[in-house]
Short mmCIF file of C-alpha atoms in Angstrom, two decimals:
data_model
loop_
_atom_site.label_atom_id
_atom_site.label_comp_id
_atom_site.label_asym_id
_atom_site.label_seq_id
_atom_site.Cartn_x
_atom_site.Cartn_y
_atom_site.Cartn_z
CA MET A 176 160.72 -39.66 -124.77
CA SER A 177 158.97 -37.97 -127.56
CA GLN A 178 155.82 -36.03 -127.10
CA LYS A 179 153.73 -38.78 -128.79
CA GLN A 180 155.01 -41.44 -126.53
CA ALA A 181 154.73 -39.21 -123.62
CA ASP A 182 150.85 -38.74 -124.73
CA ASP A 183 150.43 -42.21 -125.53
CA ILE A 184 151.11 -43.10 -121.86
CA ARG A 185 148.77 -40.35 -120.71
CA GLN A 186 145.87 -41.28 -123.08
CA SER A 187 146.51 -45.35 -121.52
CA VAL A 188 146.62 -44.08 -118.30
CA ARG A 189 143.30 -41.80 -118.60
CA ASP A 190 141.38 -44.71 -120.96
CA SER A 191 142.17 -47.11 -117.46
CA TYR A 192 140.73 -44.25 -114.96
CA ALA A 193 137.56 -43.34 -117.08
CA LYS A 194 136.92 -47.06 -117.03
CA VAL A 195 137.21 -46.95 -112.86
CA ALA A 196 135.17 -43.86 -112.99
CA GLU A 197 132.54 -45.28 -115.04
CA ALA A 198 132.36 -48.35 -113.23
CA SER A 199 132.24 -46.99 -110.22
CA ASP A 200 129.02 -44.61 -111.48
CA ALA A 201 127.28 -47.76 -112.60
CA GLY A 202 127.97 -49.76 -109.41
CA GLU A 203 130.59 -52.16 -110.50
CA CYS A 204 128.22 -53.60 -112.92
CA CYS A 205 130.46 -53.16 -116.06
CA GLY A 206 132.75 -55.95 -114.78
CA VAL A 207 135.85 -53.96 -115.85
CA GLU A 208 138.87 -55.54 -115.18
CA THR A 209 140.46 -53.77 -112.71
CA SER A 210 142.74 -55.93 -110.63
CA CYS A 211 144.81 -52.76 -109.66
CA CYS A 212 142.12 -50.37 -109.05
CA GLY A 213 139.04 -51.69 -106.76
CA VAL A 214 135.71 -50.49 -107.82
CA SER A 215 133.64 -51.87 -104.79
CA ALA A 216 132.77 -49.79 -101.95
CA ASP A 217 133.13 -52.44 -99.16
CA ILE A 218 136.68 -53.42 -100.75
CA ASN A 219 137.64 -49.59 -100.70
CA SER A 220 136.66 -49.03 -97.36
CA VAL A 221 138.94 -52.02 -96.12
CA HIS A 222 141.90 -50.79 -98.59
CA SER A 223 141.58 -47.12 -97.19
CA THR A 224 141.86 -48.40 -93.62
CA ARG A 225 144.75 -50.47 -94.52
CA LEU A 226 146.32 -47.08 -95.97
CA GLY A 227 145.84 -45.13 -92.73
CA TYR A 228 142.61 -43.31 -93.00
CA SER A 229 140.37 -43.58 -89.98
CA GLU A 230 136.53 -44.51 -89.97
CA ASN A 231 135.58 -41.14 -89.27
CA ASP A 232 137.36 -39.83 -92.55
CA LEU A 233 135.89 -42.72 -94.64
CA ASN A 234 132.30 -41.56 -93.02
CA HIS A 235 132.89 -37.77 -93.95
CA ILE A 236 133.43 -37.78 -97.58
CA PRO A 237 130.48 -38.22 -100.37
CA GLY A 238 129.67 -41.76 -101.43
CA GLY A 239 131.80 -42.62 -104.80
CA ALA A 240 134.41 -40.49 -104.02
CA ASP A 241 136.94 -43.13 -102.31
CA MET A 242 137.56 -45.29 -104.97
CA GLY A 243 140.35 -47.28 -103.40
CA LEU A 244 143.12 -46.10 -105.74
CA GLY A 245 145.56 -44.52 -103.53
CA CYS A 246 148.57 -46.04 -102.13
CA GLY A 247 148.93 -44.01 -98.28
CA ASN A 248 147.47 -40.89 -96.99
CA PRO A 249 149.10 -37.78 -97.89
CA ARG A 250 147.19 -35.74 -95.38
CA ALA A 251 148.78 -37.68 -92.50
CA ILE A 252 151.85 -36.27 -93.30
CA ALA A 253 150.44 -32.58 -94.66
CA SER A 254 149.61 -31.14 -91.55
CA LEU A 255 146.91 -29.16 -93.15
CA GLN A 256 146.22 -25.99 -91.11
CA ALA A 257 142.95 -23.88 -91.15
CA ASP A 258 142.66 -21.63 -94.16
CA GLU A 259 145.42 -23.21 -96.25
CA VAL A 260 145.31 -23.53 -100.19
CA VAL A 261 145.72 -27.05 -101.20
CA LEU A 262 146.07 -28.63 -104.63
CA ASP A 263 145.51 -32.26 -105.04
CA LEU A 264 147.54 -33.53 -108.13
CA GLY A 265 145.26 -36.37 -109.72
CA SER A 266 142.40 -35.91 -107.58
CA GLY A 267 140.28 -38.63 -109.26
CA GLY A 268 136.73 -38.82 -107.53
CA GLY A 269 137.93 -36.19 -105.11
CA PHE A 270 138.22 -38.45 -101.80
CA ASP A 271 141.73 -36.83 -100.56
CA ALA A 272 140.05 -33.60 -101.68
CA PHE A 273 137.36 -33.61 -99.55
CA LEU A 274 139.23 -34.79 -96.52
CA ALA A 275 141.52 -31.88 -97.15
CA ALA A 276 138.74 -29.51 -97.54
CA ARG A 277 137.18 -30.17 -94.06
CA GLU A 278 140.89 -29.64 -92.54
CA VAL A 279 141.35 -26.50 -94.04
CA GLY A 280 137.66 -25.02 -93.31
CA GLU A 281 135.28 -22.57 -94.84
CA HIS A 282 138.15 -20.07 -95.24
CA GLY A 283 140.61 -22.45 -96.83
CA GLN A 284 140.76 -23.87 -100.58
CA VAL A 285 141.09 -26.86 -102.22
CA ILE A 286 142.06 -27.48 -105.79
CA GLY A 287 141.82 -30.89 -107.27
CA VAL A 288 143.59 -31.29 -111.00
CA ASP A 289 143.04 -34.38 -113.04
CA MET A 290 143.22 -35.07 -116.58
CA THR A 291 140.63 -37.48 -116.89
CA PRO A 292 137.23 -35.86 -117.98
CA ALA A 293 135.19 -38.55 -116.49
CA MET A 294 137.03 -38.58 -113.24
CA VAL A 295 136.63 -34.40 -113.13
CA SER A 296 133.14 -34.74 -113.93
CA LYS A 297 132.71 -37.56 -110.95
CA ALA A 298 134.43 -35.38 -108.40
CA ARG A 299 132.17 -32.18 -109.08
CA ARG A 300 129.14 -34.06 -108.68
CA ASN A 301 130.56 -35.73 -105.45
CA ALA A 302 131.35 -32.07 -104.63
CA GLU A 303 127.76 -30.81 -105.44
CA THR A 304 125.97 -33.71 -103.54
CA ALA A 305 127.98 -33.12 -100.52
CA GLY A 306 127.75 -29.33 -100.39
CA PHE A 307 131.41 -28.46 -100.43
CA SER A 308 131.99 -24.80 -101.44
CA ASN A 309 135.53 -24.92 -100.68
CA VAL A 310 136.61 -27.41 -103.33
CA GLU A 311 136.88 -27.10 -106.84
CA PHE A 312 138.14 -29.84 -109.64
CA ARG A 313 140.05 -28.46 -112.95
CA LEU A 314 140.43 -30.40 -115.92
CA GLY A 315 144.17 -30.58 -116.31
CA GLU A 316 147.27 -32.34 -116.54
CA ILE A 317 150.07 -32.62 -113.59
CA GLU A 318 152.96 -31.69 -116.08
CA TYR A 319 150.66 -28.43 -116.79
CA LEU A 320 149.12 -27.30 -113.53
CA PRO A 321 146.31 -24.85 -114.19
CA VAL A 322 147.06 -22.69 -110.97
CA ALA A 323 149.04 -19.27 -111.03
CA ASP A 324 152.40 -18.97 -109.61
CA SER A 325 152.94 -19.27 -105.81
CA SER A 326 149.36 -19.48 -105.00
CA VAL A 327 149.36 -22.97 -102.84
CA ASP A 328 150.27 -23.54 -99.66
CA VAL A 329 150.13 -27.34 -99.57
CA ILE A 330 150.29 -29.86 -102.61
CA ILE A 331 149.16 -33.37 -101.73
CA SER A 332 149.01 -36.39 -104.29
CA ASN A 333 148.16 -39.64 -103.87
CA CYS A 334 149.62 -42.84 -105.86
CA VAL A 335 149.34 -40.53 -109.12
CA ILE A 336 152.96 -39.12 -110.13
CA ASN A 337 154.44 -42.28 -110.97
CA LEU A 338 151.84 -42.63 -113.86
CA SER A 339 153.17 -39.43 -115.34
CA PRO A 340 155.60 -39.61 -118.35
CA ASP A 341 157.33 -36.48 -117.01
CA LYS A 342 157.96 -36.47 -113.40
CA ALA A 343 160.65 -33.86 -113.60
CA ARG A 344 158.12 -31.24 -115.13
CA VAL A 345 155.62 -32.30 -112.44
CA PHE A 346 158.18 -31.05 -109.73
CA ARG A 347 159.06 -28.14 -111.58
CA GLU A 348 155.26 -27.33 -112.16
CA ALA A 349 154.94 -28.04 -108.26
CA TYR A 350 157.52 -25.60 -107.32
CA ARG A 351 155.67 -22.93 -109.86
CA ALA A 352 152.48 -23.09 -108.04
CA LEU A 353 153.63 -23.36 -104.37
CA ARG A 354 154.29 -19.99 -102.39
CA PRO A 355 157.87 -19.59 -100.65
CA GLY A 356 157.64 -21.91 -97.56
CA GLY A 357 155.00 -24.11 -99.17
CA ARG A 358 155.20 -27.96 -98.98
CA LEU A 359 154.79 -31.13 -100.83
CA ALA A 360 152.85 -34.20 -98.99
CA ILE A 361 152.98 -36.63 -101.60
CA SER A 362 152.17 -40.74 -101.08
CA ASP A 363 153.48 -42.43 -104.03
CA VAL A 364 155.04 -45.60 -105.01
CA VAL A 365 159.00 -45.55 -105.79
CA ALA A 366 160.90 -48.47 -107.14
CA THR A 367 162.89 -50.19 -104.66
CA ALA A 368 165.29 -52.00 -107.86
CA THR A 369 165.51 -51.10 -111.60
CA LEU A 370 162.10 -52.59 -112.88
CA PRO A 371 162.52 -55.31 -115.98
CA ASP A 372 161.79 -54.22 -118.99
CA GLU A 373 158.87 -56.38 -119.69
CA VAL A 374 157.32 -54.60 -116.59
CA ARG A 375 158.26 -51.00 -117.43
CA ASP A 376 156.78 -51.40 -120.84
CA ASP A 377 153.61 -53.00 -119.90
CA PRO A 378 150.74 -50.48 -120.32
CA HIS A 379 148.61 -51.85 -118.09
CA LEU A 380 151.52 -52.25 -115.26
CA HIS A 381 151.91 -48.71 -115.85
CA ALA A 382 148.27 -47.55 -115.28
CA CYS A 383 148.44 -49.92 -112.23
CA CYS A 384 150.98 -47.64 -110.43
CA VAL A 385 153.91 -50.22 -111.23
CA ALA A 386 155.83 -49.21 -114.18
CA GLY A 387 156.09 -45.95 -113.94
CA ALA A 388 157.44 -45.88 -110.80
CA ALA A 389 160.62 -44.43 -110.31
CA LEU A 390 163.89 -45.19 -107.80
CA VAL A 391 164.12 -43.09 -104.65
CA ASP A 392 167.48 -41.68 -106.13
CA GLU A 393 165.83 -40.52 -109.17
CA LEU A 394 163.11 -38.70 -107.58
CA GLN A 395 165.63 -37.27 -104.96
CA ALA A 396 167.55 -35.78 -108.07
CA MET A 397 164.38 -34.24 -109.51
CA LEU A 398 163.30 -32.80 -106.42
CA GLU A 399 166.70 -31.31 -106.25
CA GLN A 400 166.79 -29.73 -109.94
CA ALA A 401 163.41 -28.41 -109.17
CA CYS A 402 165.26 -26.54 -106.72
CA PHE A 403 163.06 -28.06 -103.61
CA THR A 404 165.00 -28.33 -100.38
CA ASP A 405 164.30 -30.63 -96.87
CA ILE A 406 163.69 -33.85 -99.19
CA ARG A 407 162.54 -36.42 -97.52
CA ILE A 408 161.40 -39.79 -99.40
CA THR A 409 160.42 -42.47 -96.91
CA PRO A 410 159.68 -45.78 -98.07
CA LYS A 411 156.91 -47.61 -96.24
CA ASP A 412 157.82 -51.30 -96.31
CA GLU A 413 154.38 -52.05 -94.82
CA SER A 414 152.70 -51.38 -98.15
CA ARG A 415 154.23 -54.33 -99.46
CA GLU A 416 151.04 -56.59 -98.54
CA PHE A 417 148.45 -54.31 -100.31
CA ILE A 418 150.72 -53.75 -103.42
CA SER A 419 151.33 -57.69 -103.84
CA ASP A 420 147.14 -57.24 -104.23
CA TRP A 421 147.28 -55.11 -106.96
CA VAL A 422 148.44 -57.61 -109.44
CA PRO A 423 148.31 -61.03 -107.76
CA GLY A 424 151.36 -63.57 -108.73
CA SER A 425 153.33 -60.96 -110.28
CA GLY A 426 155.61 -60.20 -107.84
CA VAL A 427 155.44 -56.58 -108.48
CA GLU A 428 155.87 -56.29 -104.89
CA ASP A 429 159.29 -57.12 -105.14
CA TYR A 430 160.16 -53.81 -107.07
CA VAL A 431 157.98 -51.15 -105.89
CA VAL A 432 156.89 -50.00 -102.39
CA SER A 433 154.52 -47.10 -101.14
CA ALA A 434 156.29 -43.95 -99.89
CA HIS A 435 156.05 -40.44 -98.22
CA ILE A 436 157.43 -37.75 -100.27
CA GLU A 437 157.91 -34.83 -98.68
CA ALA A 438 159.92 -31.20 -99.42
CA ILE A 439 159.91 -27.69 -98.94
CA LYS A 440 160.03 -24.72 -101.32
CA PRO A 441 162.19 -22.28 -99.63
CA GLU A 442 161.52 -18.77 -98.65
CA MET B 100 118.54 -47.71 -117.82
CA ASN B 101 121.28 -49.62 -117.31
CA GLN B 102 124.23 -47.45 -117.26
CA CYS B 103 126.53 -49.95 -118.88
CA ASP B 104 124.34 -49.77 -122.29
CA LYS B 105 127.20 -48.32 -124.35
CA ASP B 106 124.57 -47.14 -126.32
CA ARG B 107 122.94 -44.86 -123.79
CA PRO B 108 122.46 -41.20 -125.30
CA VAL B 109 125.14 -39.05 -124.23
CA GLU B 110 123.13 -36.04 -122.36
CA ASP B 111 125.97 -34.14 -121.08
CA PRO B 112 126.98 -31.33 -123.83
CA LEU B 113 130.25 -31.30 -122.75
CA GLU B 114 130.74 -35.18 -123.00
CA GLN B 115 129.15 -34.72 -126.59
CA VAL B 116 131.89 -32.41 -127.52
CA ARG B 117 134.39 -34.54 -126.67
CA LEU B 118 133.36 -37.79 -128.17
CA LEU B 119 132.56 -35.82 -131.38
CA TYR B 120 136.07 -33.84 -131.40
CA THR B 121 137.89 -37.04 -130.67
CA GLU B 122 136.36 -38.78 -133.54
CA LEU B 123 137.16 -35.39 -135.42
CA ALA B 124 140.75 -36.06 -134.37
CA GLN B 125 141.39 -39.52 -134.72
CA ASN B 126 138.90 -40.05 -137.97
CA PRO B 127 139.17 -36.85 -139.84
CA GLU B 128 138.39 -38.31 -143.27
CA LYS B 129 135.06 -39.14 -141.89
CA GLU B 130 131.65 -37.00 -142.99
CA PHE B 131 131.00 -34.98 -140.58
CA GLY B 132 128.23 -32.63 -142.32
CA TRP B 133 130.30 -29.46 -142.13
CA GLY B 134 133.11 -27.93 -143.62
CA LYS B 135 136.66 -28.71 -142.67
CA GLY B 136 140.34 -29.25 -143.67
CA LYS B 137 142.91 -27.14 -145.55
CA GLU B 138 139.51 -26.25 -148.80
CA ASN B 139 137.49 -24.92 -145.99
CA ALA B 140 140.18 -23.03 -144.49
CA SER B 141 141.25 -21.67 -147.99
CA ALA B 142 137.80 -20.63 -148.37
CA LEU B 143 137.79 -18.72 -145.37
CA GLY B 144 140.64 -16.70 -146.11
CA TYR B 145 143.50 -18.41 -144.76
CA THR B 146 146.85 -17.76 -146.55
CA GLY B 147 148.45 -20.22 -148.97
CA GLU B 148 151.41 -19.97 -146.78
CA TRP B 149 149.88 -20.74 -144.01
CA LEU B 150 148.28 -24.04 -145.68
CA SER B 151 151.59 -25.16 -147.11
CA CYS B 152 153.64 -24.26 -143.93
CA LEU B 153 151.66 -26.59 -141.52
CA PRO B 154 151.40 -30.46 -141.55
CA ASP B 155 148.49 -32.09 -143.56
CA SER B 156 147.49 -33.39 -139.71
CA VAL B 157 146.69 -29.80 -138.99
CA TRP B 158 144.71 -29.18 -141.63
CA GLU B 159 142.85 -32.55 -141.59
CA SER B 160 141.22 -31.83 -138.26
CA ALA B 161 140.42 -28.14 -138.48
CA ALA B 162 137.13 -26.96 -138.37
CA ALA B 163 137.72 -23.11 -138.81
CA VAL B 164 134.12 -21.25 -139.10
CA GLY B 165 136.03 -17.86 -139.89
CA ASN B 166 139.41 -16.36 -139.83
CA PRO B 167 140.58 -14.92 -136.96
CA PHE B 168 143.46 -13.36 -138.09
CA SER B 169 141.69 -11.26 -140.50
CA LEU B 170 140.42 -9.36 -137.28
CA GLY B 171 143.58 -7.18 -136.79
CA PRO B 172 147.59 -7.67 -137.04
CA ILE B 173 149.39 -10.02 -134.23
CA HIS B 174 152.84 -8.46 -133.26
CA ALA B 175 156.31 -10.26 -132.68
CA GLY B 176 156.70 -11.07 -129.13
CA GLU B 177 152.83 -11.14 -128.25
CA THR B 178 151.29 -13.75 -125.88
CA VAL B 179 148.39 -15.22 -127.37
CA ILE B 180 145.89 -17.64 -125.79
CA ASP B 181 143.61 -19.92 -128.11
CA ILE B 182 140.64 -20.90 -126.56
CA GLY B 183 139.10 -24.32 -127.68
CA CYS B 184 142.61 -25.04 -130.10
CA GLY B 185 141.73 -28.26 -131.64
CA ALA B 186 144.85 -29.57 -133.49
CA GLY B 187 146.32 -26.29 -133.20
CA ALA B 188 145.76 -24.79 -136.94
CA ASP B 189 145.44 -21.19 -135.31
CA ALA B 190 147.92 -21.60 -132.52
CA CYS B 191 150.31 -22.50 -134.81
CA ILE B 192 149.67 -19.70 -137.06
CA ALA B 193 149.56 -17.37 -134.06
CA ALA B 194 153.03 -18.86 -133.14
CA MET B 195 154.58 -18.13 -136.67
CA LEU B 196 153.21 -14.59 -136.05
CA VAL B 197 154.25 -13.93 -132.75
CA GLY B 198 157.84 -15.91 -133.32
CA LYS B 199 160.52 -16.85 -131.11
CA THR B 200 160.17 -13.87 -128.79
CA GLY B 201 156.31 -14.48 -128.27
CA MET B 202 154.21 -17.38 -126.72
CA VAL B 203 151.10 -19.01 -127.65
CA LEU B 204 149.04 -21.41 -125.40
CA GLY B 205 146.38 -23.32 -126.57
CA ILE B 206 143.89 -25.04 -124.63
CA ASP B 207 141.04 -27.71 -125.23
CA CYS B 208 139.12 -30.34 -123.22
CA THR B 209 139.58 -32.80 -125.79
CA PRO B 210 142.80 -34.75 -124.77
CA ALA B 211 142.94 -36.24 -128.10
CA MET B 212 142.83 -32.83 -130.02
CA ILE B 213 145.86 -32.13 -127.39
CA THR B 214 147.66 -35.09 -128.43
CA LYS B 215 147.59 -34.26 -131.94
CA ALA B 216 147.88 -30.48 -131.46
CA ARG B 217 151.59 -31.35 -129.51
CA GLU B 218 152.70 -33.51 -132.54
CA ASN B 219 151.78 -30.65 -135.03
CA ALA B 220 153.86 -28.10 -133.10
CA GLU B 221 156.67 -30.16 -132.81
CA VAL B 222 156.64 -31.45 -136.54
CA SER B 223 156.54 -27.59 -137.28
CA GLY B 224 159.47 -26.76 -135.24
CA LEU B 225 157.12 -24.24 -133.10
CA PRO B 226 158.41 -24.38 -129.19
CA GLN B 227 156.79 -20.73 -128.76
CA VAL B 228 153.31 -22.92 -128.71
CA VAL B 229 152.18 -24.90 -125.56
CA PHE B 230 149.13 -26.98 -125.49
CA GLN B 231 146.98 -27.79 -122.33
CA VAL B 232 144.19 -29.63 -121.60
CA ALA B 233 141.79 -27.55 -119.69
CA GLU B 234 138.32 -25.88 -120.30
CA MET B 235 137.50 -22.69 -121.47
CA THR B 236 135.60 -21.71 -118.03
CA GLU B 237 139.01 -22.19 -116.39
CA LEU B 238 141.70 -20.82 -118.38
CA PRO B 239 144.99 -21.95 -116.89
CA LEU B 240 146.80 -18.51 -117.51
CA THR B 241 147.48 -16.08 -114.88
CA ASP B 242 145.26 -12.57 -114.52
CA SER B 243 146.51 -10.03 -117.38
CA ALA B 244 149.01 -12.31 -119.01
CA ALA B 245 147.65 -12.29 -122.59
CA ASP B 246 148.02 -9.74 -125.48
CA LEU B 247 145.46 -11.35 -127.75
CA VAL B 248 142.44 -14.17 -127.00
CA ILE B 249 141.61 -15.85 -130.25
CA SER B 250 138.74 -18.68 -130.51
CA ASN B 251 137.50 -20.34 -133.36
CA GLY B 252 134.18 -22.21 -133.70
CA ALA B 253 134.72 -23.05 -130.03
CA ILE B 254 132.52 -20.68 -127.44
CA ASN B 255 129.33 -21.67 -128.97
CA LEU B 256 129.84 -25.48 -127.28
CA ALA B 257 130.10 -23.82 -123.80
CA GLU B 258 127.17 -23.71 -121.44
CA ASP B 259 128.80 -21.39 -119.33
CA LYS B 260 129.46 -18.70 -121.83
CA ASP B 261 129.40 -15.91 -119.49
CA THR B 262 132.54 -17.52 -117.31
CA VAL B 263 134.23 -17.98 -120.37
CA LEU B 264 133.99 -14.32 -121.54
CA ALA B 265 135.18 -13.51 -117.72
CA GLU B 266 137.86 -15.73 -118.13
CA ALA B 267 138.75 -14.45 -121.42
CA TYR B 268 138.79 -10.91 -120.09
CA ARG B 269 140.76 -11.91 -117.09
CA VAL B 270 143.77 -13.33 -118.81
CA LEU B 271 143.82 -10.17 -121.08
CA ARG B 272 146.05 -7.31 -120.04
CA PRO B 273 144.60 -3.88 -119.98
CA GLY B 274 144.31 -2.79 -123.44
CA GLY B 275 144.16 -6.48 -124.69
CA ARG B 276 142.16 -7.80 -127.72
CA LEU B 277 139.60 -10.86 -128.40
CA GLN B 278 139.49 -11.59 -132.08
CA ILE B 279 137.08 -14.72 -132.22
CA ALA B 280 135.04 -16.47 -135.22
CA ASP B 281 132.16 -18.54 -133.99
CA MET B 282 128.80 -19.78 -134.75
CA VAL B 283 125.94 -17.61 -134.57
CA ARG B 284 122.17 -17.73 -134.82
CA ASP B 285 121.40 -16.87 -138.29
CA THR B 286 118.17 -14.67 -137.55
CA SER B 287 117.41 -13.78 -141.42
CA THR B 288 116.16 -17.51 -141.92
CA GLY B 289 113.29 -17.37 -139.44
CA ASN B 290 113.56 -20.85 -138.55
CA SER B 291 115.95 -20.16 -135.56
CA VAL B 292 113.41 -21.97 -133.33
CA CYS B 293 111.52 -24.76 -135.27
CA CYS B 294 114.29 -27.50 -135.07
CA ARG B 295 115.67 -26.93 -131.54
CA ALA B 296 114.92 -30.43 -129.97
CA GLU B 297 116.46 -32.04 -133.22
CA GLU B 298 119.63 -30.01 -133.11
CA SER B 299 122.90 -30.89 -131.82
CA TRP B 300 125.01 -29.19 -129.69
CA ALA B 301 128.21 -30.70 -130.23
CA ASP B 302 128.22 -29.67 -133.84
CA CYS B 303 128.08 -25.88 -133.19
CA VAL B 304 124.00 -25.59 -133.58
CA SER B 305 121.98 -25.43 -130.34
CA GLY B 306 124.59 -23.56 -128.14
CA THR B 307 124.48 -20.72 -130.86
CA LEU B 308 123.35 -17.03 -129.70
CA GLU B 309 121.86 -14.57 -131.82
CA PRO B 310 124.81 -11.90 -132.41
CA GLY B 311 123.17 -9.24 -130.43
CA THR B 312 123.05 -11.60 -127.69
CA PHE B 313 126.72 -12.29 -127.76
CA LEU B 314 127.65 -8.84 -128.23
CA PHE B 315 125.46 -8.19 -124.96
CA MET B 316 127.73 -10.57 -122.95
CA LEU B 317 130.97 -9.42 -124.04
CA THR B 318 130.13 -6.03 -122.66
CA ARG B 319 128.84 -7.73 -119.66
CA ALA B 320 131.93 -9.15 -119.40
CA GLY B 321 133.40 -5.86 -119.33
CA PHE B 322 134.90 -5.60 -122.91
CA VAL B 323 134.49 -2.36 -124.87
CA ASP B 324 134.42 -1.83 -128.59
CA ALA B 325 132.58 -5.02 -129.25
CA GLU B 326 132.00 -5.45 -132.54
CA LEU B 327 130.43 -8.02 -134.93
CA VAL B 328 132.61 -7.56 -137.99
CA GLY B 329 131.00 -9.42 -140.37
CA PHE B 330 129.58 -13.24 -141.15
CA THR B 331 131.30 -15.85 -142.67
CA ALA B 332 129.98 -18.44 -145.75
CA TYR B 333 130.57 -21.38 -142.90
CA ARG B 334 127.23 -23.22 -141.53
CA THR B 335 126.30 -25.84 -139.41
CA ALA B 336 122.63 -25.85 -140.15
CA THR B 337 120.25 -23.62 -141.95
CA SER B 338 119.58 -21.59 -138.88
CA THR B 339 123.40 -21.02 -138.10
CA THR B 340 126.43 -18.84 -139.65
CA GLY B 341 129.89 -18.27 -138.76
CA ALA B 342 130.84 -14.64 -137.58
CA LEU B 343 133.56 -12.63 -136.42
CA PHE B 344 134.10 -10.54 -133.40
CA ARG B 345 136.25 -8.01 -132.09
CA ALA B 346 136.40 -6.52 -128.34
CA VAL B 347 138.96 -4.85 -126.38
CA LYS B 348 139.99 -4.97 -122.54
CA PRO B 349 139.79 -1.18 -121.48
CA GLY B 350 143.14 -0.17 -121.02
#
């Protein structure tokens, strides 16, 4: 893929999520077409409960941070400890970052990275409103992480890496950013069968976290090439129900499934 | 006000900046009210070699306000960061100067400019330059990694200039240099206060400082030998002028 094609994909994704951020700011009034990306607070809470977040989780994050854009709960597999440094790839409105911030406590640190300026602004406003002092949001692309080498204990990410036009680079960057012994705890969609060309080439389905999904074997190979060990990719068959709601009637649930992706940077 | 109103005024300066420079990236033929392109760069002292070596798509979206390369040599093998690189003109020139053994990082908060800069570097065959979407208040570079910081008409656009200069200081190695062109208040015209309300932030007017204030901020950030080297002929308003600054991180 050329640089231009990769950047065109990034821009299409950015445009989609900027619309979600703006629609969410405006209380849904913009009538954005977001069949795959909820913007109603009620629907999002239901959605998030389905993904494995507790009521308690949902009650402890700033209003507006949960836009129902995830496909799992990376924290459930991250086993975050007090004082850890956490990096959230594609932090959006900050939902997972805020929950992680509560777990790592005031001496821990959470850095959210997102390439959509409107999302970074929104997350920063959310952090300020809620008074989080241990969370920061940085504008950047996940293929070029704006963090120092070996500075992070845990990388979390929720339904984002599938959007990247260069996933191998994302994993190489993740490896660079993690300290030796650091871990990946990612929730993302993976492809269970090769996607038909008309699905793979549809920018809307790409932004909806379908068309960009990689096959489990491809992800395994990319993680290995990035030198990760203890790689575990665990598809979640129960995700079929909510994925079928992303693009109703399209049958995408036959091709993609939500999965936990875990790996370790060796000591 | 209905927040969905697409014509609502954009109040956040950073958002204004991003909108204007997305326009400069995508519709460079438009009239912006200030100099840009090859002719502007040529008038500021960019050499014919640079102007002819780099593709026109670099120059059409380039709004240089001065020539940072006039402020000192750049050596082969050096690491350079360009703060607010736009479509990549200065970063590509720096890449030619540092050569294959050097490295240049260009950062810009406007994704459309980074897209364009990456294409330009690819067309120009300069693999030693990398472009990243980032804000100047959070430079994506390790401490003490750079030999040289350059910037051209960008730092005036930052609301928090102290943080930008602190970041520039952080990423420079001891002995590293800062060579920048930027817009400043032209105190000689005497109208630096009258029109503030009508002025635009994104057009490099209302975020400008007086040169002495900028020098003070450089010193406060830890730089030594901070120097206003001179003014350029570039203008964004009657009350502004391009200026050239140089400083060093103590070794």
